[in-house]
mmCIF file of C-alpha atoms in Angstrom:
data_model
loop_
_atom_site.group_PDB
_atom_site.id
_atom_site.type_symbol
_atom_site.label_atom_id
_atom_site.label_comp_id
_atom_site.label_asym_id
_atom_site.label_seq_id
_atom_site.Cartn_x
_atom_site.Cartn_y
_atom_site.Cartn_z
ATOM 1 C CA MET A 130 43.119 -5.827 -9.429
ATOM 2 C CA SER A 131 40.151 -3.641 -8.654
ATOM 3 C CA ASP A 132 40.621 0.084 -9.128
ATOM 4 C CA LYS A 133 37.447 1.051 -7.278
ATOM 5 C CA VAL A 134 36.074 0.221 -3.851
ATOM 6 C CA VAL A 135 32.418 -0.800 -4.095
ATOM 7 C CA LYS A 136 29.883 -2.252 -1.701
ATOM 8 C CA ASP A 137 26.292 -2.968 -2.646
ATOM 9 C CA GLN A 138 23.822 -5.829 -2.526
ATOM 10 C CA THR A 139 25.890 -8.217 -4.651
ATOM 11 C CA ARG A 140 29.453 -6.785 -4.600
ATOM 12 C CA TRP A 141 31.947 -6.058 -1.837
ATOM 13 C CA THR A 142 35.545 -4.935 -2.422
ATOM 14 C CA LEU A 143 37.947 -6.564 0.014
ATOM 15 C CA GLY A 144 41.608 -6.132 0.765
ATOM 16 C CA CYS A 145 43.412 -9.457 0.518
ATOM 17 C CA GLY A 146 46.083 -9.953 3.174
ATOM 18 C CA LEU A 147 48.658 -11.578 0.923
ATOM 19 C CA GLU A 148 52.167 -12.133 2.212
ATOM 20 C CA LEU A 149 55.145 -13.810 0.554
ATOM 21 C CA LYS A 150 56.724 -16.201 3.040
ATOM 22 C CA ALA A 151 59.661 -18.560 2.806
ATOM 23 C CA VAL A 152 58.792 -22.227 2.738
ATOM 24 C CA ALA A 153 59.831 -23.719 6.060
ATOM 25 C CA GLY A 154 62.460 -26.460 5.904
ATOM 26 C CA ASN A 155 63.309 -25.831 2.248
ATOM 27 C CA LYS A 156 67.056 -25.673 1.643
ATOM 28 C CA TRP A 157 66.606 -23.919 -1.713
ATOM 29 C CA GLY A 158 65.106 -20.813 -0.149
ATOM 30 C CA LEU A 159 61.785 -21.035 -1.970
ATOM 31 C CA SER A 160 58.949 -18.686 -1.108
ATOM 32 C CA GLN A 161 55.172 -18.979 -1.402
ATOM 33 C CA TRP A 162 52.228 -16.632 -1.091
ATOM 34 C CA HIS A 163 49.974 -16.965 1.949
ATOM 35 C CA LEU A 164 46.547 -15.476 2.604
ATOM 36 C CA ASP A 165 46.300 -14.217 6.164
ATOM 37 C CA GLY A 166 42.826 -12.705 5.997
ATOM 38 C CA PHE A 167 40.712 -9.921 4.537
ATOM 39 C CA GLU A 168 40.236 -6.233 5.179
ATOM 40 C CA LEU A 169 36.558 -5.290 5.068
ATOM 41 C CA HIS A 170 36.989 -1.551 4.452
ATOM 42 C CA PRO A 171 40.202 -1.049 2.471
ATOM 43 C CA GLU A 172 41.448 2.180 0.984
ATOM 44 C CA ALA A 173 41.204 2.641 -2.765
ATOM 45 C CA SER A 174 45.009 2.857 -2.956
ATOM 46 C CA ALA A 175 45.605 -0.363 -1.011
ATOM 47 C CA ASP A 176 47.360 -3.329 -2.576
ATOM 48 C CA PHE A 177 45.670 -6.576 -3.508
ATOM 49 C CA LEU A 178 42.100 -5.335 -3.834
ATOM 50 C CA MET A 179 39.507 -7.801 -5.119
ATOM 51 C CA THR A 180 35.744 -7.404 -5.459
ATOM 52 C CA LEU A 181 33.701 -10.346 -4.219
ATOM 53 C CA GLU A 182 30.597 -10.680 -6.394
ATOM 54 C CA LEU A 183 27.710 -13.052 -5.740
ATOM 55 C CA PHE A 184 25.715 -14.728 -8.505
ATOM 56 C CA ARG A 185 22.291 -16.314 -8.378
ATOM 57 C CA ASP A 186 23.337 -19.512 -10.173
ATOM 58 C CA GLU A 187 25.970 -20.183 -7.463
ATOM 59 C CA ARG A 188 23.585 -19.928 -4.511
ATOM 60 C CA THR A 189 23.795 -23.682 -3.833
ATOM 61 C CA ASP A 190 27.583 -23.435 -3.446
ATOM 62 C CA TYR A 191 27.195 -20.442 -1.138
ATOM 63 C CA ARG A 192 24.745 -22.314 1.063
ATOM 64 C CA PHE A 193 27.073 -25.320 1.219
ATOM 65 C CA ASN A 194 29.967 -23.053 2.226
ATOM 66 C CA LEU A 195 27.993 -21.193 4.891
ATOM 67 C CA SER A 196 26.715 -24.474 6.326
ATOM 68 C CA SER A 197 30.239 -25.766 6.922
ATOM 69 C CA GLN A 198 31.956 -25.574 10.288
ATOM 70 C CA GLN A 199 34.196 -22.722 9.117
ATOM 71 C CA PRO A 200 33.147 -20.892 5.902
ATOM 72 C CA LYS A 201 35.977 -19.881 3.587
ATOM 73 C CA LEU A 202 36.737 -17.340 0.882
ATOM 74 C CA PHE A 203 38.938 -18.412 -2.015
ATOM 75 C CA VAL A 204 41.473 -16.238 -3.855
ATOM 76 C CA VAL A 205 43.013 -17.327 -7.159
ATOM 77 C CA LEU A 206 46.511 -16.074 -8.098
ATOM 78 C CA ASP A 207 48.416 -16.322 -11.352
ATOM 79 C CA ILE A 208 52.117 -16.557 -10.462
ATOM 80 C CA LEU A 209 53.332 -18.027 -13.733
ATOM 81 C CA GLN A 210 54.927 -14.768 -14.924
ATOM 82 C CA SER A 211 56.314 -13.421 -11.660
ATOM 83 C CA LEU A 212 56.257 -14.741 -8.122
ATOM 84 C CA GLU A 213 56.980 -11.327 -6.592
ATOM 85 C CA GLU A 214 54.069 -9.598 -8.378
ATOM 86 C CA PRO A 215 51.135 -12.002 -8.445
ATOM 87 C CA ASN A 216 48.142 -11.396 -10.663
ATOM 88 C CA LEU A 217 44.892 -11.690 -8.721
ATOM 89 C CA VAL A 218 42.495 -13.587 -10.987
ATOM 90 C CA ALA A 219 39.375 -14.164 -8.913
ATOM 91 C CA ILE A 220 37.844 -14.188 -5.459
ATOM 92 C CA SER A 221 34.817 -16.323 -4.709
ATOM 93 C CA ALA A 222 32.785 -17.992 -1.998
ATOM 94 C CA SER A 223 32.139 -20.951 -4.300
ATOM 95 C CA GLN A 224 34.370 -23.941 -3.732
ATOM 96 C CA SER A 225 33.329 -25.369 -7.101
ATOM 97 C CA LEU A 226 34.548 -22.270 -8.922
ATOM 98 C CA ALA A 227 37.836 -22.289 -7.035
ATOM 99 C CA GLY A 228 38.316 -25.964 -7.832
ATOM 100 C CA GLN A 229 38.208 -25.227 -11.553
ATOM 101 C CA TYR A 230 41.484 -23.282 -11.250
ATOM 102 C CA MET A 231 43.367 -25.990 -9.358
ATOM 103 C CA ASP A 232 44.040 -28.023 -12.497
ATOM 104 C CA GLY A 233 45.788 -25.111 -14.236
ATOM 105 C CA ASP A 234 48.798 -22.911 -13.572
ATOM 106 C CA TYR A 235 47.112 -21.061 -10.730
ATOM 107 C CA LEU A 236 47.552 -20.857 -6.992
ATOM 108 C CA VAL A 237 44.311 -21.139 -5.008
ATOM 109 C CA LEU A 238 44.441 -19.762 -1.466
ATOM 110 C CA SER A 239 41.730 -19.743 1.178
ATOM 111 C CA ALA A 240 41.086 -17.978 4.461
ATOM 112 C CA ASP A 241 38.285 -17.838 6.999
ATOM 113 C CA MET A 242 35.298 -15.819 5.869
ATOM 114 C CA PRO A 243 34.674 -12.762 8.069
ATOM 115 C CA VAL A 244 31.428 -12.797 10.041
ATOM 116 C CA ALA A 245 30.284 -9.593 8.324
ATOM 117 C CA ILE A 246 30.624 -11.289 4.931
ATOM 118 C CA GLN A 247 28.625 -14.261 6.202
ATOM 119 C CA ALA A 248 25.772 -12.015 7.344
ATOM 120 C CA TRP A 249 25.856 -10.118 4.033
ATOM 121 C CA MET A 250 25.645 -13.365 2.078
ATOM 122 C CA GLU A 251 22.834 -14.734 4.254
ATOM 123 C CA ARG A 252 20.769 -11.634 3.556
ATOM 124 C CA LEU A 253 21.270 -11.941 -0.199
ATOM 125 C CA LEU A 254 20.443 -15.660 -0.161
ATOM 126 C CA ALA A 255 17.198 -14.856 1.645
ATOM 127 C CA VAL A 256 16.325 -12.319 -1.063
ATOM 128 C CA MET A 257 17.100 -14.887 -3.780
ATOM 129 C CA ALA A 258 14.946 -17.518 -2.068
ATOM 130 C CA SER A 259 12.058 -15.067 -1.764
ATOM 131 C CA PHE A 260 12.349 -14.197 -5.442
ATOM 132 C CA LEU A 261 12.346 -17.862 -6.480
ATOM 133 C CA ARG A 262 9.282 -18.561 -4.326
ATOM 134 C CA SER A 263 7.439 -15.675 -5.968
ATOM 135 C CA VAL A 264 8.340 -17.038 -9.423
ATOM 136 C CA VAL A 265 7.083 -20.519 -8.527
ATOM 137 C CA ARG A 266 3.918 -19.025 -7.029
ATOM 138 C CA SER A 267 3.209 -16.991 -10.167
ATOM 139 C CA VAL A 268 3.717 -20.077 -12.355
ATOM 140 C CA LYS A 269 1.284 -22.073 -10.215
ATOM 141 C CA GLU A 270 -1.286 -19.275 -10.283
ATOM 142 C CA ARG A 271 -0.975 -19.071 -14.060
ATOM 143 C CA GLY A 272 -1.534 -22.818 -14.295
ATOM 144 C CA VAL A 273 -4.682 -22.551 -12.176
ATOM 145 C CA GLN A 274 -5.907 -19.694 -14.353
ATOM 146 C CA VAL A 275 -5.391 -21.689 -17.555
ATOM 147 C CA ALA A 276 -7.191 -24.701 -16.079
ATOM 148 C CA SER A 277 -10.080 -22.503 -14.913
ATOM 149 C CA GLU A 278 -10.443 -20.941 -18.357
ATOM 150 C CA PHE A 279 -10.560 -24.390 -19.958
ATOM 151 C CA LEU A 280 -13.215 -25.626 -17.507
ATOM 152 C CA ASN A 281 -15.265 -22.472 -18.030
ATOM 153 C CA ARG A 282 -15.242 -22.953 -21.798
ATOM 154 C CA TRP A 283 -16.182 -26.600 -21.422
ATOM 155 C CA SER A 284 -19.001 -25.695 -19.020
ATOM 156 C CA ARG A 285 -20.405 -23.104 -21.440
ATOM 157 C CA ARG A 286 -20.410 -25.648 -24.242
ATOM 158 C CA LYS A 287 -22.296 -28.188 -22.136
ATOM 159 C CA LEU A 288 -24.834 -25.650 -20.886
ATOM 160 C CA ASN A 289 -25.394 -24.050 -24.279
ATOM 161 C CA PRO A 290 -24.456 -26.361 -27.158
ATOM 162 C CA GLU A 291 -25.771 -23.881 -29.738
ATOM 163 C CA ALA A 292 -23.098 -21.395 -28.683
ATOM 164 C CA GLU A 293 -20.454 -23.804 -29.976
ATOM 165 C CA GLU A 294 -21.645 -23.214 -33.518
ATOM 166 C CA ALA A 295 -21.257 -19.454 -33.109
ATOM 167 C CA GLU A 296 -17.680 -19.711 -31.803
ATOM 168 C CA PRO A 297 -15.081 -19.718 -34.589
ATOM 169 C CA VAL A 298 -12.936 -22.817 -34.676
ATOM 170 C CA GLU A 299 -9.241 -22.050 -35.005
ATOM 171 C CA GLU A 300 -7.476 -24.306 -37.494
ATOM 172 C CA PRO A 301 -3.777 -24.514 -38.309
ATOM 173 C CA LEU A 302 -2.691 -22.034 -40.959
ATOM 174 C CA GLN A 303 -1.265 -24.730 -43.200
ATOM 175 C CA GLU A 304 -4.534 -26.693 -43.101
ATOM 176 C CA VAL A 305 -6.568 -23.591 -43.951
ATOM 177 C CA LEU A 306 -4.309 -22.751 -46.889
ATOM 178 C CA THR A 307 -4.494 -26.337 -48.148
ATOM 179 C CA GLU A 308 -8.282 -26.355 -48.000
ATOM 180 C CA GLN A 309 -8.491 -22.986 -49.737
ATOM 181 C CA THR A 310 -6.198 -24.164 -52.530
ATOM 182 C CA ALA A 311 -8.190 -27.358 -52.998
ATOM 183 C CA SER A 312 -11.473 -25.456 -53.082
ATOM 184 C CA GLU A 313 -10.113 -23.055 -55.695
ATOM 185 C CA ASP A 314 -8.969 -25.885 -57.944
ATOM 186 C CA GLU A 315 -12.253 -27.825 -57.686
ATOM 187 C CA PRO A 316 -15.619 -26.392 -58.842
ATOM 188 C CA LEU A 317 -18.138 -25.684 -56.094
ATOM 189 C CA GLU A 318 -20.887 -27.773 -57.725
ATOM 190 C CA GLN A 319 -18.618 -30.810 -57.918
ATOM 191 C CA THR A 320 -17.610 -30.443 -54.236
ATOM 192 C CA VAL A 321 -21.229 -30.290 -53.064
ATOM 193 C CA ALA A 322 -22.126 -33.285 -55.210
ATOM 194 C CA ASP A 323 -19.253 -35.321 -53.756
ATOM 195 C CA ASP A 324 -20.281 -34.455 -50.189
ATOM 196 C CA ILE A 325 -23.880 -35.534 -50.855
ATOM 197 C CA GLU A 326 -22.666 -38.771 -52.424
ATOM 198 C CA ASP A 327 -20.410 -39.484 -49.409
ATOM 199 C CA GLU A 328 -23.256 -38.842 -46.978
ATOM 200 C CA GLU A 329 -25.493 -41.302 -48.808
ATOM 201 C CA ARG A 330 -22.717 -43.883 -49.049
ATOM 202 C CA TYR A 331 -21.635 -43.789 -45.386
ATOM 203 C CA LYS A 332 -24.895 -42.874 -43.647
ATOM 204 C CA ASP A 333 -25.255 -46.346 -42.087
ATOM 205 C CA LEU A 334 -21.745 -46.335 -40.569
ATOM 206 C CA SER A 335 -20.854 -45.244 -37.055
ATOM 207 C CA VAL A 336 -18.623 -42.236 -36.490
ATOM 208 C CA ALA A 337 -15.656 -44.462 -35.611
ATOM 209 C CA GLU A 338 -16.086 -46.460 -38.815
ATOM 210 C CA LEU A 339 -16.628 -43.307 -40.852
ATOM 211 C CA LEU A 340 -13.300 -41.831 -39.735
ATOM 212 C CA THR A 341 -11.436 -44.831 -41.162
ATOM 213 C CA THR A 342 -12.972 -44.468 -44.617
ATOM 214 C CA THR A 343 -11.981 -42.236 -47.520
ATOM 215 C CA ALA A 344 -14.953 -39.925 -47.068
ATOM 216 C CA ALA A 345 -14.470 -36.208 -47.614
ATOM 217 C CA ALA A 346 -13.075 -34.179 -44.720
ATOM 218 C CA SER A 347 -16.221 -32.055 -44.594
ATOM 219 C CA VAL A 348 -18.364 -35.161 -44.080
ATOM 220 C CA LYS A 349 -16.128 -36.373 -41.231
ATOM 221 C CA LYS A 350 -16.212 -32.941 -39.587
ATOM 222 C CA ALA A 351 -19.989 -32.810 -39.840
ATOM 223 C CA ALA A 352 -20.284 -36.267 -38.260
ATOM 224 C CA LEU A 353 -17.982 -35.340 -35.381
ATOM 225 C CA ARG A 354 -19.841 -32.080 -34.758
ATOM 226 C CA LYS A 355 -23.172 -33.910 -34.742
ATOM 227 C CA LEU A 356 -21.804 -36.448 -32.266
ATOM 228 C CA PHE A 357 -20.386 -33.734 -30.017
ATOM 229 C CA LEU A 358 -23.663 -31.775 -29.968
ATOM 230 C CA SER A 359 -25.764 -34.848 -29.257
ATOM 231 C CA GLY A 360 -27.567 -35.301 -25.958
ATOM 232 C CA GLU A 361 -24.887 -37.610 -24.586
ATOM 233 C CA PHE A 362 -22.237 -34.876 -24.694
ATOM 234 C CA SER A 363 -24.405 -31.863 -23.847
ATOM 235 C CA ALA A 364 -25.983 -33.325 -20.713
ATOM 236 C CA VAL A 365 -25.352 -31.189 -17.610
ATOM 237 C CA ASP A 366 -23.923 -33.320 -14.802
ATOM 238 C CA ASN A 367 -21.552 -30.909 -13.004
ATOM 239 C CA LEU A 368 -18.718 -31.763 -15.398
ATOM 240 C CA ASN A 369 -18.437 -35.283 -13.961
ATOM 241 C CA ASP A 370 -18.919 -37.690 -16.854
ATOM 242 C CA TYR A 371 -17.361 -40.661 -15.103
ATOM 243 C CA ASP A 372 -19.775 -41.340 -12.252
ATOM 244 C CA HIS A 373 -21.330 -44.270 -14.057
ATOM 245 C CA ASP A 374 -18.008 -45.706 -15.222
ATOM 246 C CA TYR A 375 -16.485 -45.725 -11.756
ATOM 247 C CA ALA A 376 -19.611 -46.393 -9.723
ATOM 248 C CA SER A 377 -18.535 -49.960 -9.001
ATOM 249 C CA VAL A 378 -14.986 -49.140 -7.908
ATOM 250 C CA GLY A 379 -16.047 -49.072 -4.258
ATOM 251 C CA LYS A 380 -17.116 -52.714 -4.429
ATOM 252 C CA LEU A 381 -13.644 -53.758 -5.514
ATOM 253 C CA GLY A 382 -12.198 -53.181 -2.043
ATOM 254 C CA ALA A 383 -14.660 -55.589 -0.480
ATOM 255 C CA ARG A 384 -14.059 -58.312 -3.066
ATOM 256 C CA TRP A 385 -10.273 -57.985 -3.128
ATOM 257 C CA PRO A 386 -9.364 -59.805 0.149
ATOM 258 C CA LYS A 387 -11.650 -62.705 -0.719
ATOM 259 C CA ASN A 388 -10.439 -63.102 -4.290
ATOM 260 C CA SER A 389 -6.771 -62.739 -3.363
ATOM 261 C CA GLU A 390 -6.673 -65.536 -0.820
ATOM 262 C CA ILE A 391 -3.969 -68.108 -1.547
ATOM 263 C CA GLY A 392 -4.897 -71.798 -1.498
#
């Protein structure tokens, strides 16, 4: 039971109108607890106090409950030890949460949700929805910013290819360490001689063919950089490199009905 009456944006202490009633038509004189309703402003010394707390991850259950013809609040009792002194386990507006207790040794009771509680929950759900929309909006804006930065870098490279050589190229740490270790183990003169020999050996090959050979990594990097900085890649055409490739797509619509005729 709650020992403090609280009411804020996500919590509201309620008095549960529990009453032990005899089961009608039972010859053994059995009794059962019934939930008659809720007291919105109970005293701190009142019996059967429970604090209703709302959680963001249960907002779908709350919306389903409020959309029903008669919203309910659920109270879970533990009467295994004593029927006369029940132990109040939980109170919730989530039917899914209440259903988890029905398979155990618990008694789940329900009563109509007061209108004041419904209005309080609607206000909190509106705040949650506004927060989620702001999160989605910030994620979208961040995505646009990242895309804009990428296009700006690409535009600068096309407008000024020489600037690409001045920009440091970030390489994975493991690759850098591997290259440094290899360069330390191999003399500088031998490395330069091997690169010159590879250039002479593969100078007649295209870049695609060169990448499939066993040429040194420095030779492959130099070939790729030369290809990237060539006139084909540095031409300024408003970042649209596919005009020529898709220029004939418009003609496809005119030819399609004629070519697709059946017999």
